[in-house]
Amino acid sequence: MTKKGRVFSGARPTGRQHLGNYLGAIRNYVALQADYDCVYCVVDLHALTTMETTRDLKNNTYEMALDWLAAGIDPQESIVFIQSQVRQINELFLIFSMVSPLGKLTDLPTFKEKVRQAPHNVNLGLVGYPVLMAADIALYKADLVPVGIDQAPHIEYTRETVRSFNYRYSTNVLVEPGMKVTEIPKVLGTDGQQKMSKSLNNHIELALTAEETQKVVMTMVTDPQRARRTDPGNPDVCNVFSLHKVFSSPEEVDTINTECRNAGIGCVDCKKLFARNLNAHLAPFREKRSALAEKPDYIWDVLHDGAQRAGTIAEQTMQEVRAAVGLPE
Ligand code: SF4
C-alpha cells in the first residue's frame, strides 16, 4: 500500500514506559504505521544535555525499545533506531547551528525552564537542544511529526530552521515538517495534579503485573472535595474518571458519571473497575513483552538494523545538504 509520507518521532531513553508515554506517544506511534513510513528514534544524544550520569543509558534504551516493540511498533514496517548510531546527525546539527540565532534559542520558554531546574548545568548542548531536534527531523525529511501540544513550538522552530537553511543556501532540499497533535496531550499522574512522569514518581508503569497495577491505581488521588463515601463527587475534576474515558466502555463511563455525582459509587470501587479495565487492555502488551524480554539480542538487532536503514536515508540527505552548502564531496 502506498503510504501518505514519512513520520519522524524521537523520545529520550527513559527506560520502562508508563501510561503517560503510552497515551501521549506510543499508542499514536503504533497507529501511524498503517498510513505512514515511520522512523522512531531513541534520542540518546538529547538525553546527554541534562544527564549527570550515563550509567543507566544503555539499559534505559533497551527497556524503552522493548516496550515500543511490545506495544506494537513493527520493526519490519517502521525504522526503530538509536540517534547516536547514525553519525550524520552530528554533521547536520553543526550546519544548522550556523543558521540558528543564539538569542532566539536562549529566549525559548523550554530553555528558560531547564535553566531554572538546573542552573549549575547550562551547557552548549542544552542551548542547542531545539537545533538538534530540528536536525533529527530534517535529516529524515519527515513530512509529519506527532507531538503533544506543549512541543508544538519546537516543531515550529524546526520549520523556521529548515526555511532559514533553504533560504541561506538557495535550495529546497530540506522539507518543512507538518505536525500532528495527539488527542490526549497531557496525562496526569497518580497525584491528579501534575503530568505523569517517572521523576515525579506519580506514574503507572506499563510493565507492572496486574496486581502491582491495581496497588498503584488504588493510591490515585480523586476528587479532593469528596472526603467521605457518602459525599457526592465530581468526575469532571477526577483523574481516575479521565482515564476511565480511555479504558472503560461508554456504558461504564456513563454509569460512573451519574453514580459518582449522587454518591452511588465509591472511589474504591471506581478505582478497582479502572484497574481491571486497564489490566485487560494491557494484557496482550505484557504477554508480548515477556516473550521479547527472553531474547535481548533480538532487541539490539532491531536497533542496529534500524540504524542502518536510517543511515541510508541520512546519508542521502547529507549528500544533498553538503552540495547545497558547497562543501566538497
Ligand atoms: S467515584 Fe470515580 S470518578 Fe468519582 S471521584 Fe471517585 S474515583 Fe473519581
Coordinates of C-alpha atoms and ligand atoms in Angstrom, one line a residue:
M1 CA 0.0 0.0 0.0
T2 CA 1.3 3.5 -0.8
K3 CA 1.9 5.5 2.3
K4 CA 1.0 9.1 2.8
G5 CA 4.5 10.2 3.7
R6 CA 7.2 9.9 6.4
V7 CA 6.7 10.4 10.1
F8 CA 9.5 11.0 12.5
S9 CA 9.4 11.0 16.2
G10 CA 12.0 10.7 18.9
A11 CA 11.9 10.0 22.7
R12 CA 14.6 10.2 25.3
P13 CA 15.6 6.8 26.7
T14 CA 13.7 6.9 29.9
G15 CA 13.6 3.1 30.5
R16 CA 10.3 1.3 31.2
Q17 CA 7.4 3.3 29.8
H18 CA 4.4 4.5 31.7
L19 CA 0.8 5.2 30.9
G20 CA 1.6 8.8 30.1
N21 CA 4.1 7.7 27.5
Y22 CA 1.6 5.2 26.1
L23 CA -1.3 7.6 25.7
G24 CA 0.8 10.6 24.7
A25 CA 3.1 8.9 22.2
I26 CA 3.4 5.1 21.9
R27 CA -0.3 4.4 21.0
N28 CA -0.1 7.0 18.4
Y29 CA 3.2 5.6 17.0
V30 CA 1.6 2.3 16.5
A31 CA -1.5 3.7 14.8
L32 CA 0.5 5.8 12.4
Q33 CA 2.3 2.8 10.9
A34 CA -0.8 2.0 8.9
D35 CA -0.7 5.2 6.9
Y36 CA 2.9 6.4 7.1
D37 CA 6.5 5.3 6.8
C38 CA 7.6 5.7 10.4
V39 CA 11.0 6.5 11.7
Y40 CA 11.1 6.2 15.5
C41 CA 14.3 7.2 17.3
V42 CA 15.7 6.8 20.8
V43 CA 17.2 10.2 21.2
D44 CA 20.2 9.3 23.5
L45 CA 22.2 12.4 22.4
H46 CA 19.3 14.7 23.5
A47 CA 19.4 12.9 26.9
L48 CA 23.0 13.8 27.4
T49 CA 22.1 17.5 27.7
T50 CA 20.7 17.1 31.1
M51 CA 22.1 13.8 32.2
E52 CA 24.6 13.9 35.1
T53 CA 25.5 10.2 34.8
T54 CA 25.2 7.9 31.8
R55 CA 25.2 4.8 34.0
D56 CA 21.7 3.7 33.0
L57 CA 21.7 5.0 29.5
K58 CA 22.2 1.6 27.7
N59 CA 19.7 -0.2 29.9
N60 CA 17.1 2.6 29.6
T61 CA 17.5 2.5 25.8
Y62 CA 16.9 -1.3 25.8
E63 CA 13.9 -1.1 28.1
M64 CA 12.2 1.6 26.1
A65 CA 12.8 -0.2 22.8
L66 CA 11.4 -3.3 24.4
D67 CA 8.2 -1.5 25.4
W68 CA 7.8 0.1 22.0
L69 CA 8.0 -3.3 20.3
A70 CA 5.8 -5.0 22.8
A71 CA 3.2 -2.2 22.2
G72 CA 3.1 -3.0 18.5
I73 CA 5.7 -0.9 16.8
D74 CA 6.6 -3.3 14.0
P75 CA 10.3 -3.2 13.1
Q76 CA 9.6 -4.6 9.6
E77 CA 7.2 -1.7 8.9
S78 CA 9.0 1.0 10.7
I79 CA 12.5 2.1 11.4
V80 CA 13.4 1.9 15.1
F81 CA 16.9 3.1 16.0
I82 CA 19.2 4.9 18.4
Q83 CA 20.0 8.5 17.5
S84 CA 23.8 8.4 18.2
Q85 CA 24.2 5.4 15.8
V86 CA 23.6 7.5 12.8
R87 CA 26.6 9.8 12.8
Q88 CA 25.2 12.2 10.1
I89 CA 23.1 13.8 12.8
N90 CA 26.2 15.4 14.2
E91 CA 27.0 17.0 10.9
L92 CA 23.6 18.4 10.2
F93 CA 23.4 19.7 13.8
L94 CA 26.6 21.6 13.2
I95 CA 25.4 23.0 9.9
F96 CA 22.1 24.0 11.4
S97 CA 23.9 25.8 14.2
M98 CA 25.1 28.3 11.6
V99 CA 21.5 29.3 10.8
S100 CA 20.3 29.3 14.5
P101 CA 20.1 32.7 16.1
L102 CA 21.5 32.3 19.7
G103 CA 19.2 35.0 21.1
K104 CA 16.2 33.1 19.9
L105 CA 17.4 29.8 21.4
T106 CA 18.0 31.4 24.8
D107 CA 14.6 33.0 24.7
L108 CA 12.7 29.8 24.3
P109 CA 10.5 29.0 27.3
T110 CA 11.7 25.4 27.4
F111 CA 15.3 26.6 27.7
K112 CA 14.5 29.0 30.5
E113 CA 12.7 26.3 32.3
K114 CA 15.7 23.9 32.1
V115 CA 18.0 26.7 33.4
R116 CA 15.6 27.2 36.3
Q117 CA 15.6 23.5 37.0
A118 CA 19.4 23.0 36.8
P119 CA 21.3 26.4 36.9
H120 CA 24.6 24.5 37.5
N121 CA 24.3 22.6 34.3
V122 CA 23.7 25.1 31.5
N123 CA 25.8 23.8 28.6
L124 CA 26.0 24.5 24.9
G125 CA 24.1 21.3 24.1
L126 CA 21.2 22.5 26.2
V127 CA 21.0 25.7 24.3
G128 CA 21.2 23.8 21.1
Y129 CA 18.6 21.2 22.0
P130 CA 16.0 22.6 19.5
V131 CA 18.7 22.7 16.8
L132 CA 19.4 19.0 17.4
M133 CA 15.7 18.3 17.3
A134 CA 15.4 20.2 14.0
A135 CA 18.3 18.3 12.6
D136 CA 16.7 15.0 13.6
I137 CA 13.5 15.8 11.8
A138 CA 15.2 17.3 8.7
L139 CA 17.7 14.6 8.3
Y140 CA 15.0 12.0 7.7
K141 CA 12.9 14.5 5.6
A142 CA 9.9 13.9 7.8
D143 CA 6.5 15.1 6.4
L144 CA 4.8 14.9 9.8
V145 CA 5.8 14.9 13.4
P146 CA 3.4 13.6 16.1
V147 CA 3.6 15.8 19.2
G148 CA 1.9 16.8 22.3
I149 CA 0.6 20.4 22.3
D150 CA 3.5 21.5 24.6
Q151 CA 6.0 20.5 21.9
A152 CA 4.4 22.5 19.1
P153 CA 6.8 25.4 19.5
H154 CA 9.7 23.1 18.9
I155 CA 8.2 21.9 15.6
E156 CA 7.6 25.5 14.6
Y157 CA 11.3 26.1 15.4
T158 CA 12.2 23.2 13.1
R159 CA 10.1 24.7 10.3
E160 CA 11.9 28.0 10.8
T161 CA 15.3 26.4 10.8
V162 CA 14.5 24.5 7.6
R163 CA 13.3 27.7 6.0
S164 CA 16.5 29.6 7.1
F165 CA 18.7 26.8 5.7
N166 CA 16.9 26.6 2.4
Y167 CA 16.9 30.4 2.1
R168 CA 20.6 30.8 3.1
Y169 CA 21.8 28.2 0.6
S170 CA 19.2 29.0 -2.1
T171 CA 17.9 25.4 -2.1
N172 CA 14.8 23.4 -1.4
V173 CA 16.5 20.1 -0.4
L174 CA 15.1 20.1 3.1
V175 CA 11.4 19.6 3.9
E176 CA 9.3 21.7 6.4
P177 CA 7.5 19.2 8.6
G178 CA 3.9 19.3 9.4
M179 CA 2.7 18.3 12.9
K180 CA 0.1 16.0 14.2
V181 CA -1.1 16.9 17.7
T182 CA -2.0 13.9 19.8
E183 CA -5.6 13.6 21.1
I184 CA -4.5 13.3 24.7
P185 CA -1.9 16.0 25.1
K186 CA -1.5 15.7 28.9
V187 CA -1.9 12.7 31.1
L188 CA -1.9 13.5 34.8
G189 CA -0.1 11.3 37.3
T190 CA -1.5 9.4 40.3
D191 CA -1.4 12.7 42.2
G192 CA -4.1 14.0 39.9
Q193 CA -2.2 17.3 39.7
Q194 CA 1.0 17.1 37.6
K195 CA 1.8 15.5 34.3
M196 CA 2.6 11.8 34.7
S197 CA 6.3 11.4 35.0
K198 CA 8.9 9.0 36.3
S199 CA 10.9 11.7 38.0
L200 CA 7.8 12.8 40.0
N201 CA 7.1 9.2 40.9
N202 CA 3.4 9.6 40.0
H203 CA 3.5 7.1 37.1
I204 CA 1.9 3.8 36.3
E205 CA 4.4 1.6 34.5
L206 CA 3.1 -0.5 31.6
A207 CA 5.2 -3.5 32.5
L208 CA 3.8 -3.9 36.1
T209 CA 1.9 -7.0 36.9
A210 CA -1.9 -6.8 37.2
E211 CA -1.6 -6.9 41.0
E212 CA 1.1 -4.2 41.1
T213 CA -1.0 -2.0 38.8
Q214 CA -4.1 -2.3 41.0
K215 CA -2.0 -1.4 44.0
V216 CA -0.8 1.8 42.3
V217 CA -4.2 2.7 41.0
M218 CA -5.7 2.4 44.5
T219 CA -3.3 5.3 45.5
M220 CA -4.7 7.6 42.9
V221 CA -5.9 11.0 44.1
T222 CA -9.6 11.5 43.1
D223 CA -12.0 14.5 43.6
P224 CA -10.3 16.3 46.5
Q225 CA -13.7 17.6 47.7
R226 CA -15.0 14.1 48.2
A227 CA -13.9 13.3 51.7
R228 CA -16.4 10.6 52.6
R229 CA -18.0 7.7 50.7
T230 CA -21.4 9.4 51.2
D231 CA -20.3 12.7 49.7
P232 CA -21.3 13.3 46.1
G233 CA -18.3 13.5 43.8
N234 CA -17.4 15.5 40.7
P235 CA -15.9 13.3 38.0
D236 CA -15.0 16.3 35.9
V237 CA -12.2 17.1 38.3
C238 CA -11.1 13.5 38.8
N239 CA -8.2 11.9 37.0
V240 CA -9.5 8.4 37.5
F241 CA -12.6 9.4 35.5
S242 CA -10.4 10.9 32.8
L243 CA -8.7 7.6 32.4
H244 CA -11.9 5.6 32.6
K245 CA -12.9 7.5 29.5
V246 CA -9.9 5.9 27.7
F247 CA -10.0 2.4 29.1
S248 CA -13.6 1.7 30.1
S249 CA -16.7 1.1 27.9
P250 CA -19.0 4.0 27.1
E251 CA -21.7 2.4 29.3
E252 CA -19.4 2.2 32.3
V253 CA -18.3 5.8 31.8
D254 CA -21.9 6.9 31.7
T255 CA -22.7 4.9 34.8
I256 CA -19.7 6.4 36.7
N257 CA -20.6 9.9 35.5
T258 CA -24.0 9.5 37.1
E259 CA -23.3 7.4 40.1
C260 CA -20.3 9.5 41.2
R261 CA -22.4 12.6 41.3
N262 CA -25.1 11.0 43.6
A263 CA -22.6 9.0 45.7
G264 CA -23.9 5.8 44.2
I265 CA -20.4 4.5 43.6
G266 CA -17.4 4.9 45.9
C267 CA -13.9 5.8 44.8
V268 CA -12.6 2.4 45.9
D269 CA -14.9 0.5 43.6
C270 CA -14.4 3.0 40.9
K271 CA -10.7 2.6 41.0
K272 CA -11.0 -1.2 41.1
L273 CA -13.0 -1.1 37.9
F274 CA -10.5 1.2 36.3
A275 CA -7.6 -1.2 37.3
R276 CA -9.5 -4.1 35.9
N277 CA -10.1 -2.5 32.6
L278 CA -6.6 -1.1 32.4
N279 CA -5.1 -4.6 33.1
A280 CA -7.4 -6.1 30.4
H281 CA -6.2 -3.6 27.9
L282 CA -2.5 -4.1 28.8
A283 CA -2.7 -7.9 28.9
P284 CA -1.5 -8.5 25.3
F285 CA 1.3 -6.0 25.7
R286 CA 2.5 -7.7 28.8
E287 CA 2.4 -11.1 27.2
K288 CA 4.4 -9.9 24.2
R289 CA 6.8 -8.0 26.5
S290 CA 7.6 -11.2 28.5
A291 CA 8.3 -13.1 25.3
L292 CA 10.6 -10.4 23.8
A293 CA 12.4 -10.0 27.1
E294 CA 13.6 -13.5 26.7
K295 CA 15.6 -12.6 23.6
P296 CA 17.5 -9.4 24.4
D297 CA 19.8 -9.9 21.4
Y298 CA 16.8 -9.5 19.1
I299 CA 16.0 -6.0 20.6
W300 CA 19.6 -4.9 19.9
D301 CA 19.5 -6.5 16.4
V302 CA 16.3 -4.5 15.6
L303 CA 18.1 -1.3 16.8
H304 CA 21.2 -2.0 14.7
D305 CA 19.2 -2.8 11.6
G306 CA 17.1 0.3 12.2
A307 CA 20.3 2.4 12.4
Q308 CA 21.5 1.0 9.0
R309 CA 18.2 1.8 7.3
A310 CA 18.0 5.3 8.9
G311 CA 21.7 5.8 8.0
T312 CA 20.9 5.2 4.3
I313 CA 18.2 8.0 4.4
A314 CA 20.5 10.3 6.4
E315 CA 23.5 9.9 4.0
Q316 CA 21.3 10.7 1.1
T317 CA 20.0 13.9 2.7
M318 CA 23.5 14.9 3.8
Q319 CA 24.9 14.5 0.2
E320 CA 22.2 17.0 -0.9
V321 CA 22.9 19.3 2.1
R322 CA 26.7 19.2 1.5
A323 CA 26.1 20.1 -2.1
A324 CA 23.7 22.9 -1.3
V325 CA 26.2 24.4 1.3
G326 CA 29.1 24.0 -1.1
L327 CA 31.1 21.6 0.9
P328 CA 33.4 19.2 -1.0
E329 CA 32.2 15.7 -1.6
Ligands
SF4_1 S1 -16.2 7.8 42.1 FE1 -14.7 7.6 40.5 S2 -15.0 9.4 39.2 FE2 -16.0 9.8 41.2 S3 -14.4 10.9 42.4 FE3 -14.3 8.7 42.9 S4 -12.8 7.9 41.5 FE4 -13.4 9.9 40.7

